[in-house]
XYZ file of C-alpha atoms in Angstrom:
466
model
C 11.346 16.828 -24.030
C 11.067 13.243 -21.509
C 11.858 15.445 -18.266
C 9.324 17.855 -19.115
C 6.321 15.615 -19.606
C 7.952 13.641 -16.725
C 7.698 16.821 -14.259
C 3.935 16.774 -15.235
C 3.298 13.680 -14.158
C 5.567 13.863 -10.826
C 6.053 16.943 -9.302
C 7.833 18.313 -6.619
C 4.976 18.468 -4.380
C 3.740 14.992 -5.121
C 7.355 13.725 -3.884
C 6.745 15.718 -1.007
C 3.361 14.656 -0.159
C 4.794 11.067 -0.338
C 7.680 11.533 1.654
C 10.510 11.788 -0.487
C 12.513 15.812 -0.493
C 14.088 15.067 -3.923
C 14.458 12.575 -6.713
C 17.928 12.845 -8.826
C 16.829 11.254 -12.209
C 18.977 10.222 -14.896
C 17.704 8.916 -18.523
C 20.558 7.159 -21.231
C 18.712 7.424 -24.762
C 20.562 6.336 -27.629
C 23.516 6.830 -25.610
C 22.936 10.066 -24.548
C 22.821 11.103 -20.691
C 20.153 13.924 -19.875
C 19.760 14.747 -15.658
C 16.857 16.512 -13.713
C 16.083 16.791 -10.048
C 12.573 16.855 -9.108
C 12.913 18.708 -5.905
C 11.483 21.473 -3.396
C 14.958 22.151 -1.971
C 18.320 23.288 -3.342
C 19.353 19.673 -4.867
C 20.814 19.782 -8.733
C 21.998 16.817 -10.978
C 25.338 17.341 -9.517
C 24.270 16.613 -6.202
C 25.818 13.256 -4.497
C 23.553 10.585 -3.376
C 24.974 7.114 -1.754
C 24.857 4.386 -4.095
C 23.995 1.822 -1.662
C 23.778 -1.605 -2.707
C 24.752 0.120 -6.599
C 28.085 0.168 -4.988
C 28.384 -3.759 -4.940
C 27.663 -3.620 -9.244
C 30.544 -1.054 -9.568
C 32.721 -3.082 -7.711
C 31.844 -5.694 -10.036
C 33.108 -3.623 -12.753
C 36.447 -2.976 -11.150
C 36.647 -6.283 -10.429
C 36.173 -7.427 -14.308
C 38.692 -4.620 -15.327
C 40.904 -6.213 -13.094
C 40.438 -9.709 -14.548
C 41.259 -8.432 -17.914
C 44.553 -7.072 -16.780
C 45.143 -10.509 -15.641
C 45.721 -9.577 -12.186
C 43.271 -12.924 -10.925
C 40.162 -14.647 -12.680
C 36.608 -15.047 -11.479
C 37.655 -18.569 -10.394
C 40.865 -17.572 -8.148
C 40.111 -19.068 -4.884
C 40.390 -15.839 -1.973
C 41.373 -17.260 0.825
C 45.284 -17.475 0.326
C 44.872 -13.763 -0.080
C 42.967 -12.867 3.159
C 45.428 -12.171 6.302
C 45.433 -14.772 8.802
C 44.947 -12.478 11.717
C 41.196 -11.524 9.704
C 40.265 -14.983 9.023
C 41.329 -16.014 12.598
C 38.829 -13.605 14.019
C 36.138 -14.752 11.191
C 35.873 -18.467 10.959
C 34.450 -20.746 13.023
C 36.965 -23.770 13.475
C 34.319 -26.216 12.020
C 33.652 -24.554 8.957
C 37.206 -22.624 8.403
C 38.538 -25.023 5.677
C 35.723 -23.899 3.465
C 37.155 -20.593 2.810
C 39.604 -22.633 0.620
C 36.606 -23.319 -1.705
C 34.990 -19.691 -1.967
C 35.935 -17.675 -5.421
C 35.622 -14.495 -6.597
C 32.858 -15.905 -8.575
C 30.889 -17.028 -5.734
C 31.872 -13.608 -3.841
C 30.083 -11.436 -6.859
C 27.407 -13.908 -7.184
C 26.186 -14.315 -3.260
C 26.995 -17.842 -3.964
C 30.176 -17.983 -1.206
C 27.514 -19.106 1.333
C 28.947 -16.589 3.578
C 26.270 -14.599 5.725
C 25.479 -10.948 6.538
C 22.730 -9.473 4.406
C 23.475 -5.893 4.816
C 25.090 -3.052 6.746
C 23.486 -0.352 8.789
C 26.756 1.659 8.710
C 27.935 4.192 11.617
C 27.401 7.827 12.442
C 30.775 8.294 13.889
C 34.044 6.318 13.710
C 33.699 3.442 11.380
C 35.456 0.264 12.733
C 38.374 -1.408 11.051
C 37.306 -4.057 8.311
C 38.884 -6.893 10.645
C 36.251 -5.824 13.440
C 33.027 -6.106 11.108
C 34.018 -9.913 9.734
C 34.799 -10.534 13.279
C 31.568 -9.070 14.815
C 33.832 -7.328 17.444
C 32.864 -4.162 18.945
C 32.421 -1.495 17.862
C 30.841 -3.178 14.721
C 27.403 -3.332 15.200
C 26.602 -6.339 13.093
C 27.469 -10.241 13.841
C 30.197 -12.097 12.926
C 30.261 -13.101 9.047
C 30.586 -16.796 8.872
C 29.302 -19.690 6.748
C 25.871 -20.080 6.780
C 25.983 -22.919 3.817
C 28.662 -24.850 1.775
C 30.242 -22.583 -1.115
C 28.229 -22.796 -4.478
C 25.572 -24.373 -2.609
C 22.828 -21.627 -3.187
C 22.290 -18.121 -3.514
C 22.052 -15.894 -0.183
C 22.318 -12.338 -0.326
C 25.596 -11.174 1.200
C 27.232 -7.855 1.928
C 29.508 -9.773 4.104
C 30.807 -11.732 0.927
C 31.547 -8.182 -0.629
C 33.518 -7.241 2.309
C 35.543 -10.119 2.256
C 36.126 -9.229 -1.604
C 37.182 -5.918 -0.972
C 39.867 -7.321 1.658
C 40.940 -9.815 -0.955
C 41.599 -6.713 -3.810
C 43.127 -4.688 -1.176
C 45.649 -7.814 -0.768
C 46.211 -8.066 -4.555
C 46.792 -5.173 -5.368
C 48.262 -3.677 -2.031
C 46.159 -0.324 -2.419
C 43.585 0.904 -0.262
C 40.189 -0.056 -1.776
C 39.139 3.580 -2.331
C 42.222 4.277 -4.366
C 41.464 0.726 -6.231
C 38.396 1.884 -7.717
C 39.202 5.232 -8.272
C 42.076 4.123 -10.508
C 40.316 1.450 -11.984
C 36.667 2.535 -12.507
C 36.027 6.359 -11.225
C 38.961 7.920 -13.778
C 38.893 6.418 -16.592
C 34.751 6.871 -17.438
C 35.245 10.142 -15.957
C 32.888 9.647 -12.902
C 33.773 12.799 -11.580
C 31.181 13.225 -9.115
C 31.714 9.938 -7.908
C 33.772 8.411 -4.517
C 34.090 5.427 -2.157
C 34.307 6.437 1.241
C 34.171 9.858 3.147
C 33.200 12.954 1.409
C 35.959 15.580 0.793
C 35.800 17.886 3.791
C 35.019 20.921 1.240
C 32.214 18.707 -0.544
C 28.879 20.414 0.136
C 26.777 19.369 -2.192
C 25.417 16.381 -0.781
C 22.159 15.131 -0.537
C 20.806 14.780 3.347
C 19.256 11.508 4.408
C 15.263 12.105 5.459
C 12.353 9.762 7.219
C 9.918 12.194 5.156
C 10.410 14.718 3.532
C 9.841 17.414 6.085
C 11.861 15.423 8.711
C 15.458 15.218 8.259
C 17.292 11.579 9.602
C 19.273 12.270 13.445
C 22.345 12.335 10.853
C 23.009 13.845 7.735
C 24.521 10.133 6.502
C 26.471 7.281 8.103
C 29.595 6.259 7.179
C 30.514 2.542 6.141
C 33.717 0.384 6.560
C 32.135 -1.708 4.158
C 32.700 0.519 0.790
C 32.354 -2.563 -1.430
C 28.884 -3.242 -0.400
C 27.658 0.127 0.384
C 30.216 3.301 0.374
C 29.716 4.824 -3.347
C 28.899 8.229 -3.028
C 27.768 9.270 -6.632
C 25.161 10.683 -9.449
C 22.593 9.508 -11.648
C 24.880 10.777 -14.694
C 28.117 8.914 -13.106
C 25.985 5.738 -12.967
C 25.046 5.810 -16.639
C 28.709 5.994 -17.405
C 29.007 2.854 -15.685
C 26.060 1.432 -17.753
C 27.223 2.965 -21.049
C 30.614 1.296 -20.634
C 29.066 -2.183 -19.742
C 26.902 -1.828 -22.667
C 29.713 -0.534 -25.229
C 31.808 -3.951 -23.921
C 29.007 -5.926 -25.024
C 29.698 -5.027 -28.534
C 33.679 -5.581 -28.931
C 37.023 -6.102 -27.647
C 37.868 -2.431 -27.741
C 35.233 -1.354 -24.997
C 36.247 -0.783 -20.953
C 35.792 -4.611 -20.757
C 36.469 -7.474 -23.071
C 33.979 -8.633 -24.879
C 33.898 -12.092 -22.892
C 34.252 -10.539 -19.559
C 31.530 -8.137 -19.975
C 29.180 -10.965 -20.983
C 30.715 -13.423 -18.158
C 29.539 -10.387 -15.559
C 26.280 -9.942 -16.948
C 25.171 -14.063 -17.135
C 23.088 -15.088 -14.720
C 24.546 -17.562 -11.942
C 22.432 -20.760 -12.296
C 22.039 -21.896 -9.091
C 18.483 -21.415 -7.964
C 17.832 -19.219 -11.054
C 14.248 -19.402 -10.422
C 14.628 -17.267 -6.988
C 17.325 -14.948 -8.580
C 18.347 -12.769 -11.306
C 21.949 -12.233 -9.971
C 24.806 -12.301 -12.132
C 28.174 -11.442 -11.132
C 27.864 -8.088 -8.999
C 24.599 -7.188 -11.082
C 21.020 -8.535 -11.338
C 20.063 -9.299 -14.984
C 17.546 -10.813 -17.109
C 16.546 -11.491 -20.617
C 16.960 -7.767 -21.569
C 18.467 -5.601 -18.965
C 20.975 -5.593 -16.261
C 21.270 -3.561 -12.817
C 20.824 -2.780 -9.216
C 18.609 -1.120 -6.353
C 20.223 -0.081 -3.139
C 18.969 0.793 0.087
C 21.504 2.487 3.140
C 20.062 3.500 6.388
C 19.195 5.836 7.435
C 17.637 7.199 4.135
C 19.054 6.478 0.913
C 17.371 4.403 -1.776
C 17.945 4.031 -5.501
C 17.646 1.875 -8.932
C 19.821 1.839 -11.871
C 19.262 -0.166 -14.560
C 20.856 -0.201 -18.567
C 19.582 -2.285 -21.668
C 22.159 -5.018 -22.752
C 20.703 -6.024 -26.401
C 19.847 -9.661 -26.031
C 23.870 -10.064 -25.943
C 23.056 -12.554 -22.967
C 21.108 -14.798 -21.200
C 19.378 -15.636 -24.503
C 17.987 -19.086 -22.999
C 15.570 -17.022 -20.452
C 12.185 -17.304 -21.469
C 10.614 -17.821 -25.566
C 12.003 -15.951 -28.311
C 8.681 -14.286 -28.902
C 8.375 -12.974 -25.271
C 12.217 -12.155 -24.877
C 11.343 -9.943 -28.318
C 8.163 -8.055 -26.642
C 10.180 -7.433 -23.563
C 13.222 -6.413 -25.071
C 14.297 -2.850 -24.284
C 16.263 -0.921 -26.934
C 20.047 -0.553 -26.849
C 22.177 1.817 -25.435
C 19.495 3.174 -23.077
C 19.317 3.002 -19.489
C 17.535 5.118 -16.450
C 18.774 5.960 -12.686
C 16.990 7.013 -10.306
C 18.314 8.211 -6.627
C 16.534 9.537 -3.552
C 17.267 10.521 -0.045
C 14.455 9.138 1.870
C 13.176 6.038 3.292
C 10.042 6.344 1.642
C 12.125 6.325 -1.835
C 11.624 3.177 -3.484
C 8.019 3.624 -3.383
C 8.283 6.754 -5.581
C 11.528 5.470 -7.358
C 9.252 2.496 -8.839
C 6.274 4.842 -10.273
C 8.828 7.302 -11.817
C 10.100 4.099 -13.771
C 6.745 3.035 -14.709
C 6.159 6.980 -15.895
C 9.670 6.556 -18.058
C 8.810 3.507 -19.660
C 4.883 4.661 -20.535
C 6.758 8.388 -21.642
C 9.590 6.527 -24.090
C 6.585 3.917 -25.178
C 8.908 0.979 -23.816
C 7.927 -1.824 -23.765
C 5.778 -3.461 -20.862
C 7.925 -5.152 -18.124
C 6.545 -8.325 -16.357
C 9.762 -7.446 -13.706
C 13.076 -5.506 -13.752
C 15.897 -6.937 -12.087
C 16.661 -7.078 -8.066
C 12.908 -7.685 -6.826
C 11.342 -5.104 -9.122
C 7.691 -6.108 -10.129
C 5.057 -4.650 -12.097
C 2.372 -5.807 -9.520
C 4.130 -4.325 -6.694
C 2.944 -0.808 -6.860
C 0.788 1.527 -8.197
C 1.509 4.018 -10.938
C 1.247 7.527 -11.190
C -1.964 8.855 -12.895
C -2.074 11.078 -15.594
C -4.747 13.328 -16.276
C -6.265 13.193 -19.745
C -8.797 11.448 -21.909
C -10.355 7.812 -20.998
C -10.813 6.842 -24.432
C -13.961 4.632 -24.506
C -12.203 1.182 -24.770
C -12.920 0.631 -20.532
C -16.534 0.461 -20.997
C -16.610 -3.046 -22.025
C -15.357 -3.483 -18.320
C -18.431 -1.718 -16.874
C -20.430 -3.877 -14.189
C -20.087 -5.705 -11.034
C -17.286 -7.707 -10.310
C -16.494 -10.714 -7.660
C -15.607 -8.922 -4.160
C -17.942 -6.506 -3.991
C -16.134 -4.563 -6.736
C -17.960 -2.181 -8.981
C -16.656 -0.464 -12.349
C -19.343 2.057 -13.068
C -19.705 4.747 -16.293
C -19.805 7.969 -14.127
C -20.508 11.400 -16.031
C -18.893 9.624 -19.037
C -15.464 8.159 -17.438
C -14.750 5.303 -15.426
C -15.031 4.978 -11.660
C -14.246 2.063 -9.251
C -16.092 1.529 -6.078
C -16.025 -1.365 -3.324
C -18.840 -2.686 -1.253
C -21.318 0.285 -1.930
C -18.906 3.042 -1.103
C -19.400 6.389 -3.163
C -17.293 5.834 -6.387
C -13.733 7.431 -6.903
C -12.711 8.469 -10.557
C -10.312 6.642 -12.646
C -7.337 8.285 -14.357
C -5.290 6.717 -17.251
C -1.685 5.152 -15.704
C 1.699 6.286 -16.668
C 2.934 2.793 -16.978
C 3.452 0.544 -20.119
C 0.889 -1.682 -21.637
C 0.639 -4.486 -23.551
C -2.097 -4.677 -26.566
C -6.000 -4.800 -25.272
C -4.735 -3.623 -22.286
C -6.226 -0.844 -20.309
C -4.539 0.808 -16.989
C -6.432 3.504 -14.130
C -5.363 4.566 -11.311
C -8.106 5.017 -8.408
C -7.834 9.508 -7.721
C -7.142 9.998 -4.602
C -6.495 6.202 -3.505
C -3.478 3.859 -3.687
C -5.105 1.792 -6.182
C -5.054 0.962 -9.510
C -6.918 -1.454 -11.842
C -5.563 -2.905 -14.947
C -8.174 -4.424 -17.883
C -7.703 -7.218 -20.100
C -9.057 -10.118 -22.032
C -8.295 -13.328 -21.655
C -9.424 -15.926 -23.960
C -11.501 -13.112 -24.971
C -13.469 -12.625 -21.903
C -12.953 -9.575 -19.899
C -10.811 -9.985 -16.824
C -9.574 -7.201 -14.536
C -6.534 -6.718 -11.995
C -6.968 -4.809 -9.002
C -3.440 -3.543 -7.067
C -3.498 -2.120 -4.296
C -1.124 -1.089 -1.556
C -0.777 -4.864 -0.091
C -0.531 -6.723 -3.632
C -2.661 -7.713 -6.815
C -5.611 -9.807 -7.492
C -7.096 -10.941 -10.940
C -10.802 -10.722 -10.845
C -13.884 -12.056 -12.480
C -16.948 -10.593 -14.015
C -19.728 -11.178 -12.144
C -22.710 -11.046 -15.170
């Protein structure tokens, strides 16, 4: 029923006009996964997409499993396991000693001090991982180096995850792709998932696009940096991983030990005001998840509810309860366009709206409620909006036009407003300007009406001029 209603809000034509050829969506509700692809093309629920930086979260899941198996701990120092020739090409003499203090925990939480935010990938042959870390040709990124002291601050580092990849290969004496298959993908029956190159016979994969009608110069880029960006998967398989984490939070009989699962999802305290990063996952008072963006055209997002099992100290008890997503729920959205994230945010808002999940101030991995305009929903507007009719500061005017709300600015003809597909708090009303990338949220503060205008460039709170 959710997908039947969702596809009336966001159609294949809507996505196409916005530059997105397909959006593959998986919904986890009470432990059950359903999936659908919205597209004018041939992609289906089995179609593979690049998971981009969500690869890091699934890598973190493998690390947790390996910790439970006793191969190492989160506080194991990795320097002694990295081959000397790899370190020699990577480290500067003045900072080489810092590698002796880098731990698995630091690499997972992006607090190792190592550089290189992300990786663009390669259209042809991929370089060796040693060339990536040293910045030697044919690597298309600079040398991974120390920008800060280990543990001193949060700084997102795909370079750190590439060091983690080398560490895992050395400890397990297996190629990283095989480690991930044996540790996570096979046990969780993620049958449509693989790290690294696609199988030569694989034909059901989404091609990267610049717009819905213009394919990128190559169908996809390849990655040596598998731990950071090298996973191909589907929303259904991602939600299998989410489910495994959720079940691990309930007892020691899950995929991870309960204590390990909680540790993996507990926010790292350093710079906690600047990031929601835990160990490989974004995690807040209600959910855990990750976002992703790979050149030349894949963008994606996944999250699941943790039921308040971690990060209990975040916010007040009342605020936590109001924002708590029901347990055993989650969502995954994958697209094959550089325009994908703009629509992913709208899709997430629409699913929250349809499932009547609580309004979010923000979601993990820099996903805010006020940095996008929701989809509109055709339907009745009610009458409560009439309390906000009038002139507002900055040249805005809300008017009653033929019994429906309309918005204008500086004397332009008014644009009709339609209800927004977005969760709301009590005594809130939100509308989207028909045909424009703008929305208004009507609220009461201290019993007085205020209006928040959201446009492509941000949002602003307005006061009435009456």
